[in-house]
XYZ file of N, CA and C in Angstrom:
537
model
N -168.600 -177.897 -104.816
C -167.648 -178.196 -105.839
C -166.250 -178.233 -105.286
N -165.410 -178.899 -106.005
C -164.010 -179.038 -105.626
C -163.144 -178.017 -106.352
N -161.946 -177.820 -105.857
C -160.974 -176.954 -106.524
C -160.121 -177.793 -107.458
N -159.855 -177.246 -108.622
C -159.013 -177.883 -109.627
C -157.959 -176.888 -110.089
N -156.848 -177.367 -110.558
C -155.859 -176.525 -111.224
C -155.648 -177.075 -112.632
N -155.168 -176.206 -113.530
C -154.812 -176.636 -114.878
C -153.846 -175.613 -115.462
N -153.239 -175.974 -116.556
C -152.364 -175.043 -117.271
C -153.230 -173.996 -117.963
N -152.642 -172.862 -118.342
C -153.429 -171.813 -119.015
C -154.170 -172.295 -120.259
N -153.656 -173.321 -120.933
C -154.332 -173.831 -122.138
C -155.406 -174.870 -121.816
N -155.636 -175.122 -120.503
C -156.685 -176.050 -120.079
C -156.234 -177.492 -119.913
N -155.000 -177.785 -120.239
C -154.503 -179.157 -120.088
C -154.010 -179.402 -118.661
N -153.771 -180.653 -118.363
C -153.240 -181.075 -117.067
C -154.174 -180.707 -115.905
N -155.472 -180.896 -116.101
C -156.442 -180.622 -115.040
C -156.197 -181.572 -113.872
N -156.080 -180.992 -112.675
C -155.790 -181.772 -111.472
C -156.748 -181.377 -110.365
N -157.447 -182.357 -109.792
C -158.329 -182.081 -108.658
C -157.443 -181.834 -107.436
N -157.694 -180.706 -106.768
C -156.915 -180.334 -105.588
C -157.659 -180.710 -104.314
N -158.983 -180.552 -104.291
C -159.760 -180.875 -103.092
C -160.844 -181.887 -103.440
N -161.253 -182.625 -102.423
C -162.335 -183.594 -102.554
C -162.941 -183.764 -101.164
N -163.616 -182.720 -100.684
C -164.062 -182.683 -99.288
C -165.523 -183.045 -99.085
N -166.322 -183.049 -100.138
C -167.745 -183.276 -99.972
C -168.515 -181.997 -99.672
N -167.808 -180.877 -99.520
C -168.450 -179.572 -99.382
C -168.016 -178.717 -100.566
N -168.405 -177.457 -100.553
C -168.083 -176.570 -101.667
C -166.937 -175.647 -101.287
N -165.895 -175.625 -102.107
C -164.794 -174.677 -101.923
C -164.951 -173.573 -102.955
N -164.766 -172.330 -102.492
C -164.955 -171.167 -103.364
C -163.836 -170.151 -103.167
N -163.793 -169.200 -104.058
C -162.914 -168.026 -103.974
C -161.448 -168.406 -103.720
N -160.870 -169.284 -104.552
C -159.467 -169.654 -104.321
C -158.521 -168.512 -104.675
N -157.388 -168.515 -104.015
C -156.340 -167.529 -104.263
C -154.993 -168.233 -104.110
N -154.113 -168.074 -105.097
C -152.790 -168.695 -105.037
C -151.870 -167.965 -104.069
N -150.996 -168.723 -103.411
C -149.888 -168.119 -102.664
C -148.947 -167.501 -103.690
N -148.107 -166.541 -103.283
C -147.221 -165.884 -104.244
C -146.285 -166.843 -104.986
N -145.886 -167.933 -104.334
C -144.999 -168.890 -105.000
C -145.759 -169.905 -105.856
N -147.101 -169.837 -105.832
C -147.922 -170.720 -106.646
C -148.015 -172.147 -106.131
N -147.490 -172.403 -104.942
C -147.451 -173.760 -104.401
C -148.679 -174.126 -103.570
N -149.413 -173.120 -103.068
C -150.569 -173.377 -102.201
C -151.753 -172.529 -102.652
N -152.924 -172.939 -102.208
C -154.153 -172.188 -102.431
C -154.807 -171.919 -101.089
N -155.422 -170.750 -100.951
C -156.347 -170.528 -99.839
C -157.735 -170.464 -100.471
N -158.755 -170.764 -99.676
C -160.096 -170.826 -100.224
C -161.122 -170.732 -99.105
N -162.340 -170.483 -99.494
C -163.492 -170.448 -98.595
C -164.166 -171.812 -98.694
N -164.248 -172.508 -97.591
C -164.918 -173.806 -97.514
C -166.340 -173.552 -97.047
N -167.298 -173.737 -97.934
C -168.704 -173.420 -97.667
C -169.395 -174.615 -97.028
N -169.703 -174.484 -95.759
C -170.390 -175.553 -95.046
C -171.858 -175.155 -94.887
N -172.594 -175.263 -96.005
C -173.987 -174.797 -96.048
C -174.851 -175.469 -94.997
N -174.613 -176.748 -94.754
C -175.438 -177.434 -93.763
C -175.192 -176.895 -92.353
N -174.064 -176.251 -92.129
C -173.761 -175.649 -90.836
C -174.018 -174.148 -90.836
N -174.427 -173.589 -91.995
C -174.640 -172.154 -92.145
C -173.383 -171.385 -91.763
N -172.236 -171.913 -92.186
C -170.981 -171.229 -91.891
C -170.011 -171.440 -93.042
N -168.922 -170.732 -92.977
C -167.853 -170.879 -93.949
C -166.529 -170.759 -93.224
N -165.563 -171.493 -93.674
C -164.241 -171.479 -93.057
C -163.201 -171.155 -94.121
N -162.007 -170.807 -93.666
C -160.899 -170.538 -94.566
C -159.903 -171.682 -94.440
N -159.532 -172.255 -95.585
C -158.585 -173.358 -95.603
C -157.450 -173.075 -96.562
N -156.392 -173.872 -96.437
C -155.276 -173.829 -97.378
C -154.945 -175.260 -97.784
N -154.357 -175.394 -98.949
C -153.970 -176.709 -99.459
C -152.860 -176.507 -100.490
N -151.948 -177.476 -100.581
C -150.937 -177.453 -101.637
C -151.632 -177.716 -102.968
N -151.064 -177.231 -104.058
C -151.708 -177.386 -105.362
C -151.761 -178.839 -105.826
N -151.015 -179.724 -105.160
C -151.126 -181.151 -105.478
C -152.147 -181.856 -104.587
N -152.840 -181.103 -103.715
C -153.864 -181.668 -102.845
C -153.377 -182.090 -101.477
N -152.103 -182.000 -101.219
C -151.562 -182.396 -99.915
C -151.549 -181.204 -98.958
N -151.307 -181.477 -97.688
C -151.124 -180.416 -96.705
C -152.346 -179.568 -96.447
N -153.525 -180.175 -96.497
C -154.773 -179.455 -96.262
C -154.820 -178.963 -94.825
N -155.186 -177.679 -94.614
C -155.268 -177.113 -93.261
C -156.440 -176.141 -93.184
N -157.118 -176.160 -92.051
C -158.204 -175.228 -91.780
C -157.646 -174.095 -90.928
N -157.802 -172.836 -91.381
C -157.268 -171.693 -90.641
C -158.274 -171.092 -89.671
N -159.560 -171.276 -89.938
C -160.592 -170.731 -89.060
C -161.491 -171.861 -88.590
N -162.256 -171.588 -87.546
C -163.178 -172.599 -87.041
C -164.377 -171.918 -86.390
N -165.576 -172.315 -86.792
C -166.783 -171.794 -86.170
C -167.145 -170.373 -86.539
N -166.701 -169.911 -87.694
C -167.028 -168.554 -88.143
C -167.794 -168.650 -89.460
N -168.204 -167.529 -89.986
C -168.850 -167.484 -91.285
C -167.976 -166.634 -92.202
N -166.906 -167.239 -92.711
C -165.877 -166.530 -93.460
C -166.036 -166.738 -94.962
N -165.499 -165.790 -95.745
C -165.580 -165.879 -97.198
C -164.533 -164.982 -97.848
N -164.442 -165.078 -99.148
C -163.672 -164.191 -100.037
C -162.202 -164.053 -99.667
N -161.438 -165.116 -99.886
C -160.020 -165.117 -99.542
C -159.170 -164.377 -100.559
N -158.097 -163.770 -100.055
C -157.116 -163.096 -100.912
C -155.742 -163.257 -100.259
N -154.846 -164.001 -100.907
C -153.511 -164.250 -100.363
C -152.623 -163.061 -100.671
N -151.963 -162.534 -99.661
C -151.074 -161.386 -99.845
C -149.942 -161.728 -100.803
N -149.579 -160.797 -101.689
C -148.435 -161.021 -102.576
C -147.124 -161.176 -101.802
N -147.098 -160.721 -100.549
C -145.905 -160.872 -99.720
C -145.853 -162.250 -99.057
N -146.963 -162.995 -99.108
C -146.981 -164.381 -98.692
C -147.425 -164.699 -97.286
N -147.301 -163.780 -96.352
C -147.533 -164.107 -94.951
C -148.964 -164.048 -94.467
N -149.850 -163.369 -95.205
C -151.216 -163.168 -94.719
C -152.260 -163.521 -95.767
N -153.409 -163.909 -95.258
C -154.577 -164.123 -96.088
C -155.668 -163.194 -95.563
N -156.166 -162.326 -96.422
C -157.276 -161.432 -96.050
C -158.579 -162.134 -96.411
N -159.603 -161.904 -95.606
C -160.927 -162.449 -95.876
C -161.948 -161.636 -95.100
N -163.228 -161.912 -95.326
C -164.249 -161.256 -94.504
C -165.086 -162.314 -93.789
N -165.657 -161.900 -92.670
C -166.600 -162.734 -91.932
C -167.940 -162.030 -91.891
N -168.998 -162.800 -92.014
C -170.346 -162.284 -91.798
C -170.586 -162.339 -90.296
N -170.719 -161.177 -89.678
C -170.860 -161.094 -88.229
C -172.302 -161.285 -87.778
N -173.244 -160.889 -88.631
C -174.664 -160.985 -88.282
C -175.443 -161.304 -89.554
N -176.019 -162.493 -89.621
C -176.762 -162.921 -90.807
C -177.973 -162.035 -91.077
N -178.643 -161.566 -90.020
C -179.854 -160.761 -90.199
C -179.566 -159.401 -90.811
N -178.522 -158.732 -90.338
C -178.197 -157.395 -90.847
C -177.171 -157.429 -91.975
N -176.587 -158.591 -92.221
C -175.523 -158.761 -93.213
C -174.281 -157.943 -92.864
N -174.069 -157.697 -91.589
C -172.866 -156.990 -91.148
C -171.654 -157.876 -91.410
N -170.602 -157.267 -91.974
C -169.384 -157.998 -92.322
C -168.172 -157.204 -91.845
N -167.049 -157.901 -91.630
C -165.805 -157.245 -91.237
C -164.628 -157.985 -91.865
N -163.529 -157.256 -92.035
C -162.314 -157.833 -92.603
C -161.445 -158.444 -91.516
N -160.713 -159.494 -91.898
C -159.790 -160.176 -91.005
C -158.541 -160.573 -91.779
N -157.451 -160.763 -91.047
C -156.223 -161.333 -91.608
C -155.931 -162.625 -90.868
N -155.510 -163.638 -91.608
C -155.038 -164.881 -90.994
C -153.587 -165.063 -91.382
N -152.753 -165.415 -90.408
C -151.377 -165.762 -90.708
C -151.419 -167.032 -91.553
N -150.763 -167.019 -92.707
C -150.854 -168.123 -93.648
C -150.217 -169.404 -93.125
N -149.344 -169.296 -92.147
C -148.690 -170.474 -91.593
C -149.348 -170.953 -90.310
N -149.504 -170.044 -89.359
C -150.013 -170.439 -88.039
C -151.535 -170.406 -87.950
N -152.176 -169.623 -88.819
C -153.620 -169.464 -88.754
C -154.071 -168.425 -87.744
N -153.138 -167.784 -87.037
C -153.502 -166.745 -86.071
C -154.298 -165.655 -86.782
N -155.449 -165.304 -86.212
C -156.373 -164.372 -86.850
C -156.325 -163.014 -86.163
N -156.355 -161.957 -86.977
C -156.389 -160.587 -86.492
C -157.578 -159.877 -87.113
N -158.418 -159.280 -86.298
C -159.527 -158.481 -86.809
C -158.989 -157.158 -87.329
N -159.534 -156.684 -88.426
C -159.135 -155.404 -88.999
C -160.070 -154.343 -88.428
N -159.502 -153.408 -87.697
C -160.278 -152.343 -87.065
C -160.105 -151.067 -87.870
N -161.093 -150.757 -88.717
C -161.038 -149.575 -89.568
C -161.890 -148.464 -88.987
N -161.489 -147.237 -89.251
C -162.211 -146.059 -88.774
C -163.683 -146.122 -89.172
N -164.555 -145.938 -88.205
C -165.993 -145.888 -88.450
C -166.597 -147.212 -88.851
N -165.908 -148.317 -88.598
C -166.414 -149.554 -89.144
C -167.631 -150.128 -88.444
N -168.052 -149.498 -87.339
C -169.287 -149.949 -86.688
C -170.521 -149.597 -87.518
N -170.397 -148.640 -88.440
C -171.518 -148.242 -89.293
C -171.417 -148.817 -90.707
N -170.405 -149.646 -90.942
C -170.135 -150.147 -92.277
C -169.983 -151.663 -92.259
N -170.293 -152.295 -93.372
C -170.020 -153.718 -93.575
C -168.903 -153.807 -94.610
N -167.755 -154.313 -94.195
C -166.575 -154.395 -95.062
C -166.380 -155.835 -95.537
N -166.150 -156.003 -96.853
C -166.026 -157.352 -97.404
C -165.206 -157.359 -98.690
N -165.011 -158.543 -99.244
C -164.351 -158.787 -100.520
C -162.985 -158.097 -100.649
N -162.034 -158.378 -99.750
C -160.726 -157.748 -99.846
C -159.906 -158.272 -101.030
N -159.072 -157.391 -101.572
C -158.116 -157.746 -102.625
C -156.855 -156.927 -102.389
N -155.705 -157.527 -102.601
C -154.415 -156.876 -102.346
C -153.920 -156.119 -103.571
N -153.190 -155.040 -103.333
C -152.462 -154.392 -104.423
C -151.327 -155.335 -104.823
N -150.812 -155.219 -106.035
C -149.752 -156.131 -106.483
C -148.510 -156.143 -105.585
N -148.209 -155.022 -104.924
C -147.029 -154.982 -104.055
C -147.359 -155.322 -102.595
N -148.621 -155.610 -102.299
C -149.021 -156.020 -100.956
C -149.105 -154.909 -99.935
N -149.018 -153.660 -100.365
C -149.030 -152.548 -99.412
C -150.415 -151.966 -99.176
N -151.373 -152.298 -100.039
C -152.723 -151.752 -99.910
C -153.757 -152.865 -100.073
N -154.936 -152.607 -99.505
C -156.056 -153.522 -99.650
C -157.246 -152.719 -100.144
N -157.850 -153.179 -101.221
C -159.093 -152.588 -101.704
C -160.212 -153.520 -101.251
N -161.350 -152.958 -100.898
C -162.447 -153.772 -100.377
C -163.774 -153.085 -100.648
N -164.843 -153.857 -100.523
C -166.206 -153.351 -100.668
C -166.680 -152.888 -99.304
N -167.279 -151.689 -99.247
C -167.813 -151.146 -97.991
C -169.264 -150.752 -98.211
N -170.145 -151.308 -97.368
C -171.581 -151.009 -97.446
C -171.985 -150.153 -96.257
N -172.765 -149.128 -96.514
C -173.272 -148.244 -95.472
C -174.434 -148.937 -94.763
N -174.212 -149.390 -93.529
C -175.222 -150.138 -92.780
C -176.357 -149.255 -92.270
N -176.162 -147.941 -92.238
C -177.188 -147.033 -91.723
C -178.187 -146.604 -92.784
N -177.897 -146.887 -94.047
C -178.744 -146.405 -95.138
C -179.900 -147.342 -95.476
N -180.020 -148.462 -94.785
C -181.124 -149.385 -95.041
C -181.039 -150.015 -96.412
N -182.192 -150.266 -97.018
C -182.243 -150.957 -98.308
C -181.556 -150.169 -99.417
N -181.479 -148.857 -99.291
C -180.865 -148.038 -100.337
C -179.385 -147.772 -100.055
N -178.809 -148.555 -99.145
C -177.429 -148.279 -98.738
C -176.458 -148.294 -99.912
N -175.482 -147.420 -99.805
C -174.451 -147.343 -100.820
C -173.451 -148.472 -100.649
N -172.951 -148.973 -101.756
C -171.938 -150.014 -101.767
C -170.796 -149.492 -102.624
N -169.648 -149.253 -102.001
C -168.548 -148.618 -102.708
C -167.228 -149.333 -102.473
N -166.254 -149.001 -103.309
C -164.903 -149.513 -103.156
C -164.080 -148.530 -102.347
N -163.323 -149.067 -101.399
C -162.431 -148.293 -100.555
C -161.049 -148.933 -100.611
N -160.027 -148.170 -100.256
C -158.664 -148.686 -100.209
C -158.004 -148.204 -98.928
N -157.111 -149.018 -98.379
C -156.423 -148.670 -97.137
C -154.993 -149.210 -97.202
N -154.080 -148.472 -96.583
C -152.699 -148.932 -96.463
C -152.646 -150.096 -95.488
N -151.983 -151.189 -95.853
C -151.918 -152.364 -94.975
C -151.095 -152.088 -93.716
N -150.039 -151.312 -93.822
C -149.115 -151.141 -92.698
C -149.794 -150.658 -91.430
N -150.601 -149.589 -91.535
C -151.206 -149.045 -90.311
C -152.732 -149.002 -90.345
N -153.341 -149.337 -91.474
C -154.803 -149.393 -91.620
C -155.507 -148.090 -91.244
N -154.818 -146.953 -91.421
C -155.435 -145.672 -91.052
C -155.717 -144.762 -92.241
N -155.062 -144.957 -93.341
C -155.236 -144.070 -94.499
C -156.346 -144.583 -95.407
N -157.604 -144.471 -94.947
C -158.750 -144.911 -95.736
C -159.062 -143.919 -96.841
N -159.343 -144.440 -98.037
C -159.737 -143.579 -99.147
C -160.890 -144.236 -99.893
N -161.964 -143.488 -100.088
C -163.103 -143.981 -100.845
C -162.805 -143.812 -102.327
N -162.933 -144.899 -103.099
C -162.613 -144.870 -104.520
C -163.826 -144.595 -105.405
N -165.010 -145.020 -104.948
C -166.225 -144.823 -105.737
C -167.319 -144.249 -104.854
N -168.298 -143.641 -105.481
C -169.455 -143.130 -104.758
C -170.689 -143.377 -105.609
N -171.238 -144.570 -105.451
C -172.343 -144.984 -106.300
C -173.414 -145.688 -105.469
N -174.312 -144.951 -104.826
C -175.367 -145.573 -104.019
C -176.190 -146.571 -104.829
N -176.479 -147.696 -104.197
C -177.344 -148.690 -104.807
C -176.696 -149.569 -105.859
N -175.387 -149.412 -106.093
C -174.704 -150.240 -107.085
C -173.880 -151.280 -106.355
N -174.014 -152.547 -106.742
C -173.305 -153.643 -106.086
C -171.960 -153.866 -106.767
N -170.913 -153.880 -105.977
C -169.571 -154.165 -106.484
C -169.035 -155.370 -105.735
N -168.805 -156.465 -106.427
C -168.327 -157.655 -105.731
C -166.983 -158.143 -106.245
N -166.324 -157.365 -107.102
C -165.038 -157.779 -107.617
C -164.017 -156.646 -107.499
N -163.592 -156.314 -106.297
C -162.680 -155.187 -106.135
C -161.317 -155.405 -106.764
N -160.918 -156.623 -107.038
C -159.624 -156.859 -107.661
C -159.532 -156.139 -108.993
N -160.636 -156.009 -109.683
C -160.647 -155.298 -110.965
C -160.313 -153.821 -110.781
N -160.680 -153.249 -109.647
C -160.413 -151.837 -109.407
C -158.917 -151.565 -109.366
N -158.117 -152.503 -108.927
C -156.679 -152.292 -108.826
C -156.037 -152.129 -110.197
N -156.627 -152.704 -111.214
C -156.095 -152.567 -112.558
C -156.176 -151.125 -113.029
N -157.165 -150.396 -112.548
C -157.395 -149.030 -113.008
C -156.779 -147.980 -112.119
N -156.141 -148.366 -111.018
C -155.542 -147.377 -110.107
C -154.272 -146.800 -110.665
């Protein structure tokens, strides 16, 4: 499917992308002028992160040859958080940041992350924290899936927000409303 924009009342629907693949998980830039999104290339068994102006111009691919998903544009404007599937068999995932202009990618190295699959990042409204889904990779089929939060500045102040083994959480942005 393609990405579209419209006014809150549903009028002025405008097609933003027309790529022949599926674009998912769009996120507006803070100024509302651009979108980042996950470009699902199912035939290649991969996903990439792209950006485009809301009028459909200025299309750019930020990643190449990875299996990326779940974009979240920082409220401060300079970064896009997303996750990559590192291993399809184990479903291991990790968080990454892409510079919204240059596309330079930085892996997020969180404490103990070799035993965890981190995904679905969402920014706090002020851009200082990231909430994300963390799955315990050592627990097998009964692994716990919980929401965690970390300070963006140094990525060291990890805090577990939920403790609910066996419950799937795929919308961490909702958790920020209740913080």
